[in-house]
Amino acid sequence: MHYKVITLCGSTRFKEDYIRVQKELTLAGNIVISVGLFGHQGDDEVWEEGVKEMLDEIHLAKIDMADEIFVINPGGYIGASTKREIAYASAKGKKISSLEPIPDEFTRDKEILQVVLGKDMREYVRKVAYDAGCTEDFVIDTVLKDYDRMLSEQ
C-alpha cells in the first residue's frame, strides 16, 4: 500500500494547530512530516547562531520528500519562511493544501523564480538590471514572458 507523504509548513507559533492537523492527517492514512522544533513556542535553540538557517534548509529537504505540503495558516497568516516554503513546493510541482486559502501571488511564477534562484543567480539578475538601466522585476518579467512564449511554441 502506498501512503501519501505530507509535510506540514507554517509558523511555529501555531503549535497546537500543528499537533491537531498532524493527528487528523495521520488518521486519514498519510505519513506526516512536521517541524522538529517550535521556535515561537519555547524551543530557544532555534534562535542560536546558524540554527534557524539550518532548520530552514532541512525543511526544504522535507518538502522534497513529500507528495504535498499542508500549510498551517490560521487566520490566513503566512510569514516569510512559510512563503518561501510555499513557493519552493510550487516550483517542485507539489500539491499545496492549507487551513485557510493561500493568496495566488504566493504560487505565481515571479515569486517562485525569486525563491528558487540561487544567491549567485539573483546577483546576476541584479547586475543585468543595473547594466540595462531597468529594474530587477523587469528582467524577471521578461525572462518569464520569453519562457511562456517558448512553451506555447512547443
PDB file of C-alpha atoms in Angstrom:
ATOM      1  CA  MET A   1       0.000   0.000   0.000  1.00  0.00           C
ATOM      2  CA  HIS A   2       1.294   3.474  -0.889  1.00  0.00           C
ATOM      3  CA  TYR A   3       0.804   6.173   1.700  1.00  0.00           C
ATOM      4  CA  LYS A   4       0.820   9.827   0.719  1.00  0.00           C
ATOM      5  CA  VAL A   5       3.604  11.829   2.386  1.00  0.00           C
ATOM      6  CA  ILE A   6       2.630  15.319   3.566  1.00  0.00           C
ATOM      7  CA  THR A   7       4.999  17.916   5.004  1.00  0.00           C
ATOM      8  CA  LEU A   8       3.495  20.474   7.351  1.00  0.00           C
ATOM      9  CA  CYS A   9       4.512  24.111   6.849  1.00  0.00           C
ATOM     10  CA  GLY A  10       3.629  27.282   8.714  1.00  0.00           C
ATOM     11  CA  SER A  11       4.635  29.466  11.600  1.00  0.00           C
ATOM     12  CA  THR A  12       5.758  27.558  14.672  1.00  0.00           C
ATOM     13  CA  ARG A  13       3.630  29.919  16.763  1.00  0.00           C
ATOM     14  CA  PHE A  14       0.714  27.607  15.860  1.00  0.00           C
ATOM     15  CA  LYS A  15       1.975  24.528  17.736  1.00  0.00           C
ATOM     16  CA  GLU A  16      -1.492  23.364  18.784  1.00  0.00           C
ATOM     17  CA  ASP A  17      -2.698  23.551  15.167  1.00  0.00           C
ATOM     18  CA  TYR A  18       0.356  21.557  14.045  1.00  0.00           C
ATOM     19  CA  ILE A  19      -0.437  18.817  16.566  1.00  0.00           C
ATOM     20  CA  ARG A  20      -4.148  18.737  15.614  1.00  0.00           C
ATOM     21  CA  VAL A  21      -3.530  18.697  11.830  1.00  0.00           C
ATOM     22  CA  GLN A  22      -0.773  16.080  12.169  1.00  0.00           C
ATOM     23  CA  LYS A  23      -3.188  13.834  14.065  1.00  0.00           C
ATOM     24  CA  GLU A  24      -6.011  14.363  11.544  1.00  0.00           C
ATOM     25  CA  LEU A  25      -3.800  13.709   8.512  1.00  0.00           C
ATOM     26  CA  THR A  26      -2.213  10.650  10.146  1.00  0.00           C
ATOM     27  CA  LEU A  27      -5.618   9.168  10.998  1.00  0.00           C
ATOM     28  CA  ALA A  28      -6.630   9.783   7.370  1.00  0.00           C
ATOM     29  CA  GLY A  29      -3.840   7.375   6.336  1.00  0.00           C
ATOM     30  CA  ASN A  30      -0.987   9.743   5.499  1.00  0.00           C
ATOM     31  CA  ILE A  31       2.661   9.868   6.518  1.00  0.00           C
ATOM     32  CA  VAL A  32       3.126  13.306   8.058  1.00  0.00           C
ATOM     33  CA  ILE A  33       6.442  15.148   8.325  1.00  0.00           C
ATOM     34  CA  SER A  34       6.454  18.066  10.736  1.00  0.00           C
ATOM     35  CA  VAL A  35       8.873  20.592  12.151  1.00  0.00           C
ATOM     36  CA  GLY A  36      11.497  19.444  14.650  1.00  0.00           C
ATOM     37  CA  LEU A  37      11.362  22.494  16.911  1.00  0.00           C
ATOM     38  CA  PHE A  38       8.834  25.183  17.738  1.00  0.00           C
ATOM     39  CA  GLY A  39      10.926  28.343  17.995  1.00  0.00           C
ATOM     40  CA  HIS A  40       7.941  30.561  18.748  1.00  0.00           C
ATOM     41  CA  GLN A  41       6.764  28.175  21.467  1.00  0.00           C
ATOM     42  CA  GLY A  42       9.823  27.861  23.692  1.00  0.00           C
ATOM     43  CA  ASP A  43      12.423  25.889  21.710  1.00  0.00           C
ATOM     44  CA  ASP A  44      15.018  28.647  22.126  1.00  0.00           C
ATOM     45  CA  GLU A  45      17.767  26.617  20.412  1.00  0.00           C
ATOM     46  CA  VAL A  46      16.212  27.766  17.129  1.00  0.00           C
ATOM     47  CA  TRP A  47      17.497  31.292  17.712  1.00  0.00           C
ATOM     48  CA  GLU A  48      21.127  30.287  18.296  1.00  0.00           C
ATOM     49  CA  GLU A  49      23.553  31.334  15.572  1.00  0.00           C
ATOM     50  CA  GLY A  50      23.118  29.340  12.368  1.00  0.00           C
ATOM     51  CA  VAL A  51      20.384  27.037  13.707  1.00  0.00           C
ATOM     52  CA  LYS A  52      17.373  28.758  12.065  1.00  0.00           C
ATOM     53  CA  GLU A  53      19.115  28.748   8.672  1.00  0.00           C
ATOM     54  CA  MET A  54      19.960  25.049   9.049  1.00  0.00           C
ATOM     55  CA  LEU A  55      16.390  24.196  10.053  1.00  0.00           C
ATOM     56  CA  ASP A  56      15.028  26.150   7.070  1.00  0.00           C
ATOM     57  CA  GLU A  57      17.238  24.108   4.705  1.00  0.00           C
ATOM     58  CA  ILE A  58      16.212  20.851   6.410  1.00  0.00           C
ATOM     59  CA  HIS A  59      12.570  21.825   5.968  1.00  0.00           C
ATOM     60  CA  LEU A  60      13.079  22.283   2.221  1.00  0.00           C
ATOM     61  CA  ALA A  61      14.531  18.747   2.165  1.00  0.00           C
ATOM     62  CA  LYS A  62      11.386  17.554   3.974  1.00  0.00           C
ATOM     63  CA  ILE A  63       9.310  19.192   1.220  1.00  0.00           C
ATOM     64  CA  ASP A  64      11.427  17.336  -1.370  1.00  0.00           C
ATOM     65  CA  MET A  65      10.490  14.059   0.368  1.00  0.00           C
ATOM     66  CA  ALA A  66       6.760  14.814   0.347  1.00  0.00           C
ATOM     67  CA  ASP A  67       3.999  14.341  -2.198  1.00  0.00           C
ATOM     68  CA  GLU A  68       2.377  17.539  -0.967  1.00  0.00           C
ATOM     69  CA  ILE A  69       2.535  20.195   1.708  1.00  0.00           C
ATOM     70  CA  PHE A  70      -0.140  21.295   4.137  1.00  0.00           C
ATOM     71  CA  VAL A  71       0.126  24.898   5.299  1.00  0.00           C
ATOM     72  CA  ILE A  72      -0.866  25.686   8.874  1.00  0.00           C
ATOM     73  CA  ASN A  73      -2.147  29.255   8.441  1.00  0.00           C
ATOM     74  CA  PRO A  74      -4.959  30.068  10.893  1.00  0.00           C
ATOM     75  CA  GLY A  75      -6.461  33.439  10.095  1.00  0.00           C
ATOM     76  CA  GLY A  76      -4.572  33.351   6.790  1.00  0.00           C
ATOM     77  CA  TYR A  77      -1.231  34.187   8.457  1.00  0.00           C
ATOM     78  CA  ILE A  78       1.796  33.357   6.294  1.00  0.00           C
ATOM     79  CA  GLY A  79       5.222  34.604   7.348  1.00  0.00           C
ATOM     80  CA  ALA A  80       8.390  34.946   5.272  1.00  0.00           C
ATOM     81  CA  SER A  81       9.685  31.399   5.887  1.00  0.00           C
ATOM     82  CA  THR A  82       6.328  29.855   5.037  1.00  0.00           C
ATOM     83  CA  LYS A  83       6.027  31.996   1.907  1.00  0.00           C
ATOM     84  CA  ARG A  84       9.419  30.640   0.800  1.00  0.00           C
ATOM     85  CA  GLU A  85       8.312  27.064   1.516  1.00  0.00           C
ATOM     86  CA  ILE A  86       5.087  27.516  -0.480  1.00  0.00           C
ATOM     87  CA  ALA A  87       6.986  28.925  -3.459  1.00  0.00           C
ATOM     88  CA  TYR A  88       9.559  26.124  -3.195  1.00  0.00           C
ATOM     89  CA  ALA A  89       6.848  23.438  -3.093  1.00  0.00           C
ATOM     90  CA  SER A  90       5.065  25.067  -6.024  1.00  0.00           C
ATOM     91  CA  ALA A  91       8.295  25.176  -8.032  1.00  0.00           C
ATOM     92  CA  LYS A  92       8.768  21.473  -7.309  1.00  0.00           C
ATOM     93  CA  GLY A  93       5.243  20.672  -8.512  1.00  0.00           C
ATOM     94  CA  LYS A  94       3.966  19.638  -5.084  1.00  0.00           C
ATOM     95  CA  LYS A  95       0.271  19.804  -4.252  1.00  0.00           C
ATOM     96  CA  ILE A  96      -0.441  22.557  -1.732  1.00  0.00           C
ATOM     97  CA  SER A  97      -3.256  22.310   0.810  1.00  0.00           C
ATOM     98  CA  SER A  98      -3.930  24.657   3.714  1.00  0.00           C
ATOM     99  CA  LEU A  99      -6.208  25.543   6.593  1.00  0.00           C
ATOM    100  CA  GLU A 100      -7.093  28.916   5.012  1.00  0.00           C
ATOM    101  CA  PRO A 101      -6.851  29.901   1.325  1.00  0.00           C
ATOM    102  CA  ILE A 102      -3.385  30.963   0.135  1.00  0.00           C
ATOM    103  CA  PRO A 103      -3.142  34.149  -1.950  1.00  0.00           C
ATOM    104  CA  ASP A 104      -2.406  33.433  -5.622  1.00  0.00           C
ATOM    105  CA  GLU A 105       0.737  35.552  -5.672  1.00  0.00           C
ATOM    106  CA  PHE A 106       2.467  33.041  -3.378  1.00  0.00           C
ATOM    107  CA  THR A 107       2.473  30.495  -6.190  1.00  0.00           C
ATOM    108  CA  ARG A 108       2.974  32.828  -9.160  1.00  0.00           C
ATOM    109  CA  ASP A 109       5.946  32.379 -11.424  1.00  0.00           C
ATOM    110  CA  LYS A 110       7.741  35.549 -10.343  1.00  0.00           C
ATOM    111  CA  GLU A 111       7.555  34.682  -6.651  1.00  0.00           C
ATOM    112  CA  ILE A 112       8.702  31.139  -7.347  1.00  0.00           C
ATOM    113  CA  LEU A 113      11.552  32.291  -9.545  1.00  0.00           C
ATOM    114  CA  GLN A 114      12.812  34.662  -6.872  1.00  0.00           C
ATOM    115  CA  VAL A 115      12.791  31.847  -4.321  1.00  0.00           C
ATOM    116  CA  VAL A 116      14.413  29.126  -6.405  1.00  0.00           C
ATOM    117  CA  LEU A 117      17.090  31.281  -7.988  1.00  0.00           C
ATOM    118  CA  GLY A 118      20.303  30.731  -6.117  1.00  0.00           C
ATOM    119  CA  LYS A 119      22.086  33.655  -4.496  1.00  0.00           C
ATOM    120  CA  ASP A 120      24.599  33.857  -7.376  1.00  0.00           C
ATOM    121  CA  MET A 121      21.809  33.969  -9.969  1.00  0.00           C
ATOM    122  CA  ARG A 122      19.951  36.683  -8.047  1.00  0.00           C
ATOM    123  CA  GLU A 123      23.173  38.723  -8.004  1.00  0.00           C
ATOM    124  CA  TYR A 124      23.465  38.156 -11.775  1.00  0.00           C
ATOM    125  CA  VAL A 125      19.880  39.362 -12.336  1.00  0.00           C
ATOM    126  CA  ARG A 126      20.658  42.475 -10.262  1.00  0.00           C
ATOM    127  CA  LYS A 127      23.769  43.138 -12.365  1.00  0.00           C
ATOM    128  CA  VAL A 128      21.917  42.641 -15.669  1.00  0.00           C
ATOM    129  CA  ALA A 129      19.169  45.006 -14.485  1.00  0.00           C
ATOM    130  CA  TYR A 130      21.690  47.613 -13.362  1.00  0.00           C
ATOM    131  CA  ASP A 131      23.679  47.362 -16.604  1.00  0.00           C
ATOM    132  CA  ALA A 132      20.476  47.641 -18.654  1.00  0.00           C
ATOM    133  CA  GLY A 133      19.181  50.557 -16.607  1.00  0.00           C
ATOM    134  CA  CYS A 134      15.997  48.766 -15.589  1.00  0.00           C
ATOM    135  CA  THR A 135      14.523  47.086 -12.537  1.00  0.00           C
ATOM    136  CA  GLU A 136      15.074  43.504 -11.413  1.00  0.00           C
ATOM    137  CA  ASP A 137      11.324  42.943 -11.783  1.00  0.00           C
ATOM    138  CA  PHE A 138      11.532  43.986 -15.444  1.00  0.00           C
ATOM    139  CA  VAL A 139      14.328  41.457 -16.084  1.00  0.00           C
ATOM    140  CA  ILE A 140      12.405  38.687 -14.310  1.00  0.00           C
ATOM    141  CA  ASP A 141       9.148  39.550 -16.118  1.00  0.00           C
ATOM    142  CA  THR A 142      10.974  39.495 -19.467  1.00  0.00           C
ATOM    143  CA  VAL A 143      12.514  36.099 -18.753  1.00  0.00           C
ATOM    144  CA  LEU A 144       9.123  34.696 -17.720  1.00  0.00           C
ATOM    145  CA  LYS A 145       7.400  36.088 -20.836  1.00  0.00           C
ATOM    146  CA  ASP A 146      10.094  34.512 -23.039  1.00  0.00           C
ATOM    147  CA  TYR A 147       9.697  31.243 -21.161  1.00  0.00           C
ATOM    148  CA  ASP A 148       5.898  31.294 -21.609  1.00  0.00           C
ATOM    149  CA  ARG A 149       6.336  32.071 -25.325  1.00  0.00           C
ATOM    150  CA  MET A 150       8.773  29.178 -25.747  1.00  0.00           C
ATOM    151  CA  LEU A 151       6.346  26.804 -24.005  1.00  0.00           C
ATOM    152  CA  SER A 152       3.448  27.877 -26.214  1.00  0.00           C
ATOM    153  CA  GLU A 153       5.508  27.301 -29.361  1.00  0.00           C
ATOM    154  CA  GLN A 154       6.279  23.697 -28.443  1.00  0.00           C
TER     155      GLN A 154
END
